Coordinates of C-alpha atoms and ligand atoms in Angstrom, one line a residue:
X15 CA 46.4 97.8 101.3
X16 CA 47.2 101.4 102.2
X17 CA 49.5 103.5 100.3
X18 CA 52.7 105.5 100.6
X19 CA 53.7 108.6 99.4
X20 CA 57.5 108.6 98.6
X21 CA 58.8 112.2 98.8
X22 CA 61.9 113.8 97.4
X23 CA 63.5 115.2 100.4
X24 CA 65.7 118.3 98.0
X25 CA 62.7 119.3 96.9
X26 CA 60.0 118.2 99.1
X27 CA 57.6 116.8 96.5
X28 CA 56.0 113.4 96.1
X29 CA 57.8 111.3 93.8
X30 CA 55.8 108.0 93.6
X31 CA 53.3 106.1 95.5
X32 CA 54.4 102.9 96.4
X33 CA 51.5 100.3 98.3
X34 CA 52.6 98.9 101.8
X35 CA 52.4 95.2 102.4
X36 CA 50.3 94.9 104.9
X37 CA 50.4 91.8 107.8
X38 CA 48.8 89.4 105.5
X39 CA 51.0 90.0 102.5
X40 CA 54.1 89.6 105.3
X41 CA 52.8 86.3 106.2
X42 CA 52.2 85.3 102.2
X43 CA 56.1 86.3 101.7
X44 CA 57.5 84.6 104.3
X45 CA 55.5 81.4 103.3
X46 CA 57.0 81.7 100.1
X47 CA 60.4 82.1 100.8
X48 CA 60.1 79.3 103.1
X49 CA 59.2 77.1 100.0
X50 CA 61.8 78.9 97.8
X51 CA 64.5 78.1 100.3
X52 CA 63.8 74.1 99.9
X53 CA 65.0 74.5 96.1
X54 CA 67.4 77.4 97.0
X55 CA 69.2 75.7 99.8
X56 CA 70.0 72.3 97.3
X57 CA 71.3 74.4 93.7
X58 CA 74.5 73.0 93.5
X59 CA 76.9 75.6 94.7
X60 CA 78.8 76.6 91.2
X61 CA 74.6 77.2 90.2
X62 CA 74.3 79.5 93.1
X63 CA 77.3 80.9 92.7
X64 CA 76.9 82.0 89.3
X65 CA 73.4 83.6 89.8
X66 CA 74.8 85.6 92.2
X67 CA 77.6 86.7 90.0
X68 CA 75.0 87.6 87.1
X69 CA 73.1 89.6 89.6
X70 CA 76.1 91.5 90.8
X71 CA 76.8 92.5 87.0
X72 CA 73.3 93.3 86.5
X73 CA 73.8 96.1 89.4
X74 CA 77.3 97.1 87.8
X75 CA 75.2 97.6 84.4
X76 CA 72.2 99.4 86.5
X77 CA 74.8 101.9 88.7
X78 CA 74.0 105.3 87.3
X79 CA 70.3 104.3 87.3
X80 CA 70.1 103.0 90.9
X81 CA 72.2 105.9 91.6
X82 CA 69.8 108.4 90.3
X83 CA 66.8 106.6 92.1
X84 CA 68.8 107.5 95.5
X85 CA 69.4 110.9 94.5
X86 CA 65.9 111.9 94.4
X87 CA 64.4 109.5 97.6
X88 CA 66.9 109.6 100.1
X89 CA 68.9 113.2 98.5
X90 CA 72.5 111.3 98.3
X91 CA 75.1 113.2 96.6
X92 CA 75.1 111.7 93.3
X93 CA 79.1 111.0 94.0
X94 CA 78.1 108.7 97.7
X95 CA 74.5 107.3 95.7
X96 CA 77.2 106.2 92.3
X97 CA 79.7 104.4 95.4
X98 CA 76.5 103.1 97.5
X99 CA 74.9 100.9 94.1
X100 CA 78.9 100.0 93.5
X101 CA 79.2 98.5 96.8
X102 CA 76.1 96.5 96.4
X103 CA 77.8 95.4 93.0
X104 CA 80.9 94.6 95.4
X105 CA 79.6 93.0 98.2
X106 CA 76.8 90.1 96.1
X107 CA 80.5 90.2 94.0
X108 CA 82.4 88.8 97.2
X109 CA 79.9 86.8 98.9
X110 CA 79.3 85.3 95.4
X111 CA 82.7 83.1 96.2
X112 CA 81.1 81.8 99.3
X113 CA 78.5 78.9 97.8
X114 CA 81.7 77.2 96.4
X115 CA 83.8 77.7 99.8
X116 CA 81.4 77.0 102.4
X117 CA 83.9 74.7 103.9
X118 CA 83.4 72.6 107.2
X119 CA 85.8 70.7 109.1
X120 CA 87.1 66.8 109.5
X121 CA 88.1 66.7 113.3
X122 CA 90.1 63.7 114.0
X123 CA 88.3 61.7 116.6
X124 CA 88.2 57.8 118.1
X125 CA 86.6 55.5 116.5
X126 CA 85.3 57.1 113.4
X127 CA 85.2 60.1 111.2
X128 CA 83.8 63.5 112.0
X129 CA 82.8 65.9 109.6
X130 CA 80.8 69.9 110.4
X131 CA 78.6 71.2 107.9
X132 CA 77.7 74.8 107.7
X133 CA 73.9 74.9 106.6
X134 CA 71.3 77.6 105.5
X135 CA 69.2 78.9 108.9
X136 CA 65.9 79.2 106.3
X137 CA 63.9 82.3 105.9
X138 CA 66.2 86.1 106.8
X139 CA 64.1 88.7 107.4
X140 CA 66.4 92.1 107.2
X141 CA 65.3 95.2 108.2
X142 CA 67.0 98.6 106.9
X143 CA 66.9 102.1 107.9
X144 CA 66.7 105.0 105.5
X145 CA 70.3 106.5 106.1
X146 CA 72.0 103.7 103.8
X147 CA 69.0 101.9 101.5
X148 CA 71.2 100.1 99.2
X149 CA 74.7 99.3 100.8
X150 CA 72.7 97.8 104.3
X151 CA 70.4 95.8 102.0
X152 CA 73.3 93.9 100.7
X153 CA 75.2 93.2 103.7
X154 CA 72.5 91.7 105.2
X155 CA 71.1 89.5 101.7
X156 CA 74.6 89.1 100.0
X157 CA 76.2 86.6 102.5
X158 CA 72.4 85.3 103.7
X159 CA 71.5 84.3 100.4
X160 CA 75.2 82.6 99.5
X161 CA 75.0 80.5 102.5
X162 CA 71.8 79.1 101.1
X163 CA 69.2 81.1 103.0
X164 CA 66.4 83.5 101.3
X165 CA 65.3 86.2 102.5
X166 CA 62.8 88.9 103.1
X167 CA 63.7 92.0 103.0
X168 CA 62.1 95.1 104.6
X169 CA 63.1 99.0 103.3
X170 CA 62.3 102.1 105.5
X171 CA 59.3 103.5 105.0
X172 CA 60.5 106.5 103.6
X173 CA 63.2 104.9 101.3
X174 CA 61.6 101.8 99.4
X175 CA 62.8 102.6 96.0
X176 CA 66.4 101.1 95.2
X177 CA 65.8 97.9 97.3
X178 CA 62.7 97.6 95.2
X179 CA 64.6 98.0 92.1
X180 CA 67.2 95.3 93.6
X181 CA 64.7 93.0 93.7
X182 CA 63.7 93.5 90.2
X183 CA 67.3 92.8 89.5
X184 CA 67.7 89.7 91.0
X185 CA 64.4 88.1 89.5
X186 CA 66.0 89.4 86.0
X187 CA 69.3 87.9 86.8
X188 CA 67.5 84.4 87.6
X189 CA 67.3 84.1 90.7
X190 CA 63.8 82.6 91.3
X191 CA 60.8 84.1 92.6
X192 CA 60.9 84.1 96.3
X193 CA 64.7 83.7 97.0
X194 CA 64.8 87.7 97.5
X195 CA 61.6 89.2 98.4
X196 CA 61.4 92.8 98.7
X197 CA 58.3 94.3 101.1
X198 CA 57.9 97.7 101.3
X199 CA 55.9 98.5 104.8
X200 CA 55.6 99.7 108.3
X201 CA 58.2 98.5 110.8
X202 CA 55.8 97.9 113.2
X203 CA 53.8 95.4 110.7
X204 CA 56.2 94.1 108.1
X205 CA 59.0 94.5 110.7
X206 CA 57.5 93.2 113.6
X207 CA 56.0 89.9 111.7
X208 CA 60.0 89.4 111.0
X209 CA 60.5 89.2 114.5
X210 CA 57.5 87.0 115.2
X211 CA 56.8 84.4 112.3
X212 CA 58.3 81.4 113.8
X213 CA 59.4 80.4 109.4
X214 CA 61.7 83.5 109.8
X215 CA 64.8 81.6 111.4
X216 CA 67.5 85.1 111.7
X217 CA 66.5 88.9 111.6
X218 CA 69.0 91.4 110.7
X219 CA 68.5 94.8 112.2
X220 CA 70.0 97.7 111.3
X221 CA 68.4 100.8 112.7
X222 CA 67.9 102.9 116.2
X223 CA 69.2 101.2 119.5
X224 CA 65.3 101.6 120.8
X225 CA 64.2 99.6 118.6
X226 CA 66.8 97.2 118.1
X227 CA 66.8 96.6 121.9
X228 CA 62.9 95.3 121.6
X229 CA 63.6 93.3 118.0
X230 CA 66.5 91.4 120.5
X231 CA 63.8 91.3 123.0
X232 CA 61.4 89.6 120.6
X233 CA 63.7 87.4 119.3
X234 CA 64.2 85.9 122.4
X235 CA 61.0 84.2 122.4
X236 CA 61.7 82.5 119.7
X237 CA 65.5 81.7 120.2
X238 CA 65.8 83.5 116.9
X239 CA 69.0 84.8 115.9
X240 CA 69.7 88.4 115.1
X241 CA 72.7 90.6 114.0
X242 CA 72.1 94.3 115.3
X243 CA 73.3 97.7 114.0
X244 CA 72.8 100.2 116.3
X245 CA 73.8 103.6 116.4
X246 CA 76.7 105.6 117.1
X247 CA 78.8 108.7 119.0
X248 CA 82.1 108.1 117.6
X249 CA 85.2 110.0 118.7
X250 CA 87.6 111.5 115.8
X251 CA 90.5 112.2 118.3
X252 CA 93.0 114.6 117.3
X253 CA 97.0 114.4 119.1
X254 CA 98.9 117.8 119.6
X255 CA 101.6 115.2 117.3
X256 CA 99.3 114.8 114.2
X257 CA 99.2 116.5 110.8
X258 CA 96.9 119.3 111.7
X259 CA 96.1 120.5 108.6
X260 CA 95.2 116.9 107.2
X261 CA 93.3 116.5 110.3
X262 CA 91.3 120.1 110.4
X263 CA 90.5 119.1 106.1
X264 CA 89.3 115.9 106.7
X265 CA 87.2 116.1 109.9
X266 CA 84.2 117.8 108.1
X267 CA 83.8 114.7 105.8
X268 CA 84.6 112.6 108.5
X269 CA 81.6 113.4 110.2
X270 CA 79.0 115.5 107.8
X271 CA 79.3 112.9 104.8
X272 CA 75.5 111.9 104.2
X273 CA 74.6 115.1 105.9
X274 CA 75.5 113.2 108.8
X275 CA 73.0 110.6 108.6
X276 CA 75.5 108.1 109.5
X277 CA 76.0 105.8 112.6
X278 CA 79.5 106.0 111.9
X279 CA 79.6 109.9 111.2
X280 CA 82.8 111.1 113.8
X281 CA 80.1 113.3 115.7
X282 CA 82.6 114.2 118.6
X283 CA 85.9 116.0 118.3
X284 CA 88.4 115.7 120.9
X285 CA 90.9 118.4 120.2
X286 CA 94.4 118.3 122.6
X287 CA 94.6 121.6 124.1
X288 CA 98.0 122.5 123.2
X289 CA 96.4 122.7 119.3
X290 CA 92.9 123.7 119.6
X291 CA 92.9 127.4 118.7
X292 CA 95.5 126.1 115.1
X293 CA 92.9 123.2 114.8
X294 CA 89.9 125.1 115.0
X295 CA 90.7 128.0 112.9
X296 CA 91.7 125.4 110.0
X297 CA 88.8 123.3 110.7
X298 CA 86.2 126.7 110.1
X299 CA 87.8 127.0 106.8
X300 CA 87.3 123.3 105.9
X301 CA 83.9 123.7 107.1
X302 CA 82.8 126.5 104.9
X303 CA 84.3 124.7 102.0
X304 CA 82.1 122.3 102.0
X305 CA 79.3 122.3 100.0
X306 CA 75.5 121.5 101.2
X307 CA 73.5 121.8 97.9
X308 CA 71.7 119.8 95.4
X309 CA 72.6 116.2 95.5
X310 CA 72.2 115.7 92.1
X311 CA 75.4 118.3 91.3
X312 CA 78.9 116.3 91.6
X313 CA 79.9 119.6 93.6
X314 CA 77.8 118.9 96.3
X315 CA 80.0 117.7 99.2
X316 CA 76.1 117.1 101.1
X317 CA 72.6 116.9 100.7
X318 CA 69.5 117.7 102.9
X319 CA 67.9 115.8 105.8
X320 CA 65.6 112.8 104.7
X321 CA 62.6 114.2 106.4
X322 CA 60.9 117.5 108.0
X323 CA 60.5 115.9 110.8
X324 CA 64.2 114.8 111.0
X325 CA 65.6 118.0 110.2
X326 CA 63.3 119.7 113.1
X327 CA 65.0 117.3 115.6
X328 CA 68.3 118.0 114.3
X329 CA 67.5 121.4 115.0
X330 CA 66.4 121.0 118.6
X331 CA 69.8 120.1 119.3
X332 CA 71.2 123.0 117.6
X333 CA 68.6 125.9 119.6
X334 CA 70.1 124.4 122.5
X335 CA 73.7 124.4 121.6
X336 CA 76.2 126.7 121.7
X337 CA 77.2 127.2 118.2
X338 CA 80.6 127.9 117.2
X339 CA 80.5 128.5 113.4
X340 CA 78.9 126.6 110.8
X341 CA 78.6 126.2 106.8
X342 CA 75.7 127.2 104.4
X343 CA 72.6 125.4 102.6
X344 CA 70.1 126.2 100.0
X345 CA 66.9 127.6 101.2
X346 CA 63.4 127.1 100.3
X347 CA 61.6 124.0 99.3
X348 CA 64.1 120.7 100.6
X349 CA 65.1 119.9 103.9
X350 CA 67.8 121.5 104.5
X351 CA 70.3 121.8 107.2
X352 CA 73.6 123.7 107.1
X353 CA 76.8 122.1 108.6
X354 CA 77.1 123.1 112.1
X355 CA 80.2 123.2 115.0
X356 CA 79.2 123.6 118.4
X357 CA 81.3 123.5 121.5
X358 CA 79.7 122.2 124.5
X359 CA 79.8 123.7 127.8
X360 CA 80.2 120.0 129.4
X361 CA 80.7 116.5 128.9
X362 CA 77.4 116.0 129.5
X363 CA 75.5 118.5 127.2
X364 CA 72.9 116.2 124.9
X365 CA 74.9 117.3 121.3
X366 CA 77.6 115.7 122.9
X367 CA 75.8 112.4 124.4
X368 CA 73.3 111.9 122.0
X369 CA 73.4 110.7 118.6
X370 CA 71.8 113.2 116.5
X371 CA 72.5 112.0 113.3
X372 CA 72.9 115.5 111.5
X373 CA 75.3 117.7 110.0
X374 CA 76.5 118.8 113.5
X375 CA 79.7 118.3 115.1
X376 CA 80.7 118.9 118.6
X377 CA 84.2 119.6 119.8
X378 CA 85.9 119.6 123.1
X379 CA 89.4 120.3 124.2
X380 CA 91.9 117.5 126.5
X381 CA 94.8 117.6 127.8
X382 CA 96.1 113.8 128.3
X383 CA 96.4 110.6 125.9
X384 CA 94.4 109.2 129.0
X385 CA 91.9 111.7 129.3
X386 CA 91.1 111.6 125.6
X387 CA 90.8 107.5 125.9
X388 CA 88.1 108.1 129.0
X389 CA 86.1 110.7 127.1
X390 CA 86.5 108.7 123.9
X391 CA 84.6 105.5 126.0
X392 CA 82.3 107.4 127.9
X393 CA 79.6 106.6 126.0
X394 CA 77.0 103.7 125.6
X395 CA 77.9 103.5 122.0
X396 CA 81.2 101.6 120.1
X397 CA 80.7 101.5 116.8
X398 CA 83.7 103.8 114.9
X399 CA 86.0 106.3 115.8
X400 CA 89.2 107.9 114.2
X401 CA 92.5 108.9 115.9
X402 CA 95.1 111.5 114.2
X403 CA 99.1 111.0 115.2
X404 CA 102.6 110.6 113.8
X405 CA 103.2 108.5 116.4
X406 CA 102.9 105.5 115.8
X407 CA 103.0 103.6 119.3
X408 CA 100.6 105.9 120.6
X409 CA 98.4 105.0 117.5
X410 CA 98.7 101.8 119.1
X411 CA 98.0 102.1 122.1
X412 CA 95.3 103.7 121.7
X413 CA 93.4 101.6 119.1
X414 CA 93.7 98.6 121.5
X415 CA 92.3 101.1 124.1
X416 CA 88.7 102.5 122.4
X417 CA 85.8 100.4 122.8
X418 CA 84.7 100.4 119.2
X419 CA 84.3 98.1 116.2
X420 CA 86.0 99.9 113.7
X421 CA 88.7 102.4 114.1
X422 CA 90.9 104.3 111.0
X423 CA 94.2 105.5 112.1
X424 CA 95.1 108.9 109.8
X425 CA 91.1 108.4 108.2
X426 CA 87.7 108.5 109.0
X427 CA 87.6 105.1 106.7
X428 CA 85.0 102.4 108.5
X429 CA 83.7 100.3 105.8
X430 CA 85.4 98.1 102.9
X431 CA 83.3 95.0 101.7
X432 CA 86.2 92.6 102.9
X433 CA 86.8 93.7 106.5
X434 CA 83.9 93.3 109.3
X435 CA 82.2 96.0 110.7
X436 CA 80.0 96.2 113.7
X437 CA 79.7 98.1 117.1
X438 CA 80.6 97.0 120.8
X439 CA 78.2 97.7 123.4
X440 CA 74.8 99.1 122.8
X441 CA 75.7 100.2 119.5
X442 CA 75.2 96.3 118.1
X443 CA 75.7 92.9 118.4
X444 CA 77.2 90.9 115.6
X445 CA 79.5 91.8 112.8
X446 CA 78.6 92.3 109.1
X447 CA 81.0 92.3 105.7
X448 CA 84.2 90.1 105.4
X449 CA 85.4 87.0 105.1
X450 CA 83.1 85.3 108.6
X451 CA 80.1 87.4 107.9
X452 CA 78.4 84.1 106.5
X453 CA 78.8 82.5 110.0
X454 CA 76.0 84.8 111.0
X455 CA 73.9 82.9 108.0
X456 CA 74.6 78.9 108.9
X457 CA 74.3 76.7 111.7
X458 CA 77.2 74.0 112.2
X459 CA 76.3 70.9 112.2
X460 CA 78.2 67.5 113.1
X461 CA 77.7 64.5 112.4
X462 CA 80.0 61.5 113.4
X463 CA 80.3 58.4 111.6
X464 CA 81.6 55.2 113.4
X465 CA 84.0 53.1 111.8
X466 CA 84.4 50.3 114.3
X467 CA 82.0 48.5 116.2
X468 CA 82.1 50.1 119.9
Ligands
NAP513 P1 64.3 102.9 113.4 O1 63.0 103.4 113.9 O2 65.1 102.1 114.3 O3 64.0 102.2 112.0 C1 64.9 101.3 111.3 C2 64.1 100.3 110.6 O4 63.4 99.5 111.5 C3 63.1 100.8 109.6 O5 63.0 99.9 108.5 C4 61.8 100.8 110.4 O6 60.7 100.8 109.6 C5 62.0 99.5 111.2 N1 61.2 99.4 112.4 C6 60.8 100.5 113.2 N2 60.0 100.0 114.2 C7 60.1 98.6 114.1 C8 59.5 97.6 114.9 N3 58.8 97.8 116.0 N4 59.7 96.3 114.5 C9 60.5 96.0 113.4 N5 61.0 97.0 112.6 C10 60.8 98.3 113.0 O7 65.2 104.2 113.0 P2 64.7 105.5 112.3 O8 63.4 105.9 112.9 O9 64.7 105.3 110.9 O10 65.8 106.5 112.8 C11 65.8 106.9 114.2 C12 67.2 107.0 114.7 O11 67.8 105.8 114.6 C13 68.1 107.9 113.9 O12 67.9 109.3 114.2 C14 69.4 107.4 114.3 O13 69.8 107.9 115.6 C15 69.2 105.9 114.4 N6 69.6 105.2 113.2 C16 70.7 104.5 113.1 C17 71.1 103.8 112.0 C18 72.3 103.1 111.9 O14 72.8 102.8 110.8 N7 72.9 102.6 112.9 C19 70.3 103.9 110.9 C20 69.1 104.6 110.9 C21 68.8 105.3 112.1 P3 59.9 102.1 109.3 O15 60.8 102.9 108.4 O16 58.7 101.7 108.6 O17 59.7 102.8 110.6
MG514 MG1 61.6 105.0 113.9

């Protein structure tokens, strides 16, 4: 078994060691929740229902300590880590309601009676990234575990600690051993073996598009299901007819929340000309207003970077950029990264194409509703965008008209625990939270019963 250091990215210094499963200890998991999910799969529903009830107040009563945990592994604002551990208390909340409602459907038919069930697929495997430890763990387990399923549950390498704590949590609240199994590991061992254990029956990927693209890829050979999170460029769009001010004070949130670590982060500003110079000076005062500094300070709007090595990249992009004006961040030990505003000098300049996932934001300048729609979809991405207007047909029109899974009119709001959320095109397949995310966890089954000789 090989070892990982877990490092505090504020401060740069090892926090705990934490032991990787290797591909053995994968295949022992999987086994086990195989075996868990016969018991799992037949507790009568109110039982399931309740567990999952008692482990969502278990998380309410652990907040400020799961909270802190995030903090000092994956440098959250103390504020965003206190809201991440309450969703997870939301979301096992919500799905909790499912065991008891897991309705299928009489469908009137000749001859006899026809009933659907909606059963448990078996084993999940979900797969998180580091940007969101806590809030992507539950939508995956939440609604796979209330449809019956267990699951297996793989952390980023760099961000094991609340999901392990989680899973502590659950075995406290009752739920037995190998219902929710939490493997810290590499995603090319532990990952991988989700992909290729024939016991594991669904993987949930949240994570780059590279790799999603080859987890789809090796699902296939299986015929395994999968729900993918991909990544983002997502469009805040900002109409000459809009509250400027509100628009230039909420964009840097809109897109630097979570230093930008965030596949929904609004990473591309579309400014219509006839405001820009208005928008822009309002926007550099809402820029250096917001605060990059310890996370562990309810002041601090922003954190640093997770890693050296992601903070080096996001800097790439930046050397190469032409930089507009940007905020300020502590120096020294950490890594840090200061909010930043370029302007390209094309549509096709990388900080505009690329998802960076940083504190950068990159603005350009239109002149039409129409123009603003075709820059908006010129991208390989559709996960979120945002759109800023007092009118209200226009907001309309063009909602209907991005290609994205989750738009906020007036906001940069993309995710509440009862509405779904997922990306069109390469930025996912799928769609987690709300009421039909537990479709994504069953297979229907019918079964007709004949009531006449035929
Ligand atoms: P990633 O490489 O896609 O990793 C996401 C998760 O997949 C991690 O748990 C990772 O494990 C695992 N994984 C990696 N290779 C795997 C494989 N071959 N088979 C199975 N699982 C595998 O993403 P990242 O390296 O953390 O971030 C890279 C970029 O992805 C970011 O800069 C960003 O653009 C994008 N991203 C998007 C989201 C999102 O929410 N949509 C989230 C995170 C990242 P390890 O940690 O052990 O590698
Ligand atoms: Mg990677």
């Amino acid at each position: 078994m090989s070892i990982t250091q877990v490092i505090n990215p504020a401060t740069a210094e090892v926090i705990r060691e934490v032991e990787l499963v290797d591909r053995e200890g994968t295949d022992a998991a999987i086994e086990r929740a195989a075996r868990a999910f016969e018991t799992w799969r037949h507790l009568a529903p109110a039982d399931r229902a309740r567990l999952l009830r008692r482990f969502a107040d278990l998380v309410d009563a652990h907040i400020p300590e799961l909270a802190e945990l995030e903090v000092a592994n994956a440098g959250h604002t103390i504020g965003n880590a206190t809201w991440e551990a309450g969703n997870v208390r939301d979301v096992v909340e919500y799905y909790a309601a499912v065991p008891e409602r897991l309705f299928g459907r009489q469908i009137p038919v000749d001859g006899g009676v026809n009933i659907t069930f909606a059963e448990p697929l078996g084993v999940v495997g979900v797969i998180v990234p580091w940007n969101f430890p806590m809030p992507i763990a539950a939508w995956g387990f939440a609604p796979a575990l209330a449809a019956g399923n267990t699951v297996v549950l793989k952390p980023a390498e760099v961000t094991p600690l609340t999901a392990m704590r989680l899973g502590e949590l659950a075995l406290e609240a009752g739920i037995p051993e190998g219902v929710l199994t939490v493997l810290p590991g590499k995603g090319s061992v532990v990952g991988d073996r989700f992909v290729t254990h024939p016991l594991v029956r669904k993987v949930v990927f949240t994570g780059s598009t590279e790799v999603g693209k080859r987890i789809m890829a090796g699902c296939a050979e299986q015929v395994k299901n999968v729900t993918l999170e991909l990544g983002g460029k997502n469009a805040n769009i900002v109409f000459a007819d809009a509250d400027i001010a509100a628009a230039a004070a909420a964009a840097p949130a809109g897109v630097f929340d979570n230093a930008g670590q965030d596949c929904c982060s609004r990473s591309r500003l579309l400014v219509e000309s006839a405001v820009y110079d208005d928008f822009m000076a309002a926007l550099e005062t809402a820029v250096s207003g917001f605060v990059c500094g310890d996370p562990r300070s309810a002041e601090s709007d922003m954190g640093p970077l997770v890693t050296a090595a992601h903070r080096d990249s996001v800097a790439a992009y930046v050397d190469a950029a032409e930089v507009a004006f940007a905020g300020t961040c502590p120096t020294g030990p950490g890594f840090w990264f200061p909010p930043t505003v370029v302007t390209p000098p094309g549509l096709d300049a990388p900080d505009f194409t690329e998802e960076i996932f940083g504190p950068v934001l990159s603005v350009v300048r239109f002149d039409t509703e129409a123009q603003a729609v075709a820059i908006a979809n010129d991208t390989e991405y559709g996960l979120s965008g945002s759109l800023w207007t007092r009118d209200l047909d226009r907001a309309l029109r063009v909602s209907r008209s991005i290609e994205a899974g989750n738009l906020s009119v007036n906001s940069h709001s993309s995710v509440r625990y009862a509405t779904p959320f997922g990306g069109y095109k390469q930025s996912g397949l799928g769609r987690e939270l709300g009421p039909d995310a537990v479709d994504a966890f069953t297979e229907t089954k019918n079964v007709f019963f004949a009531t006449q000789a035929i």
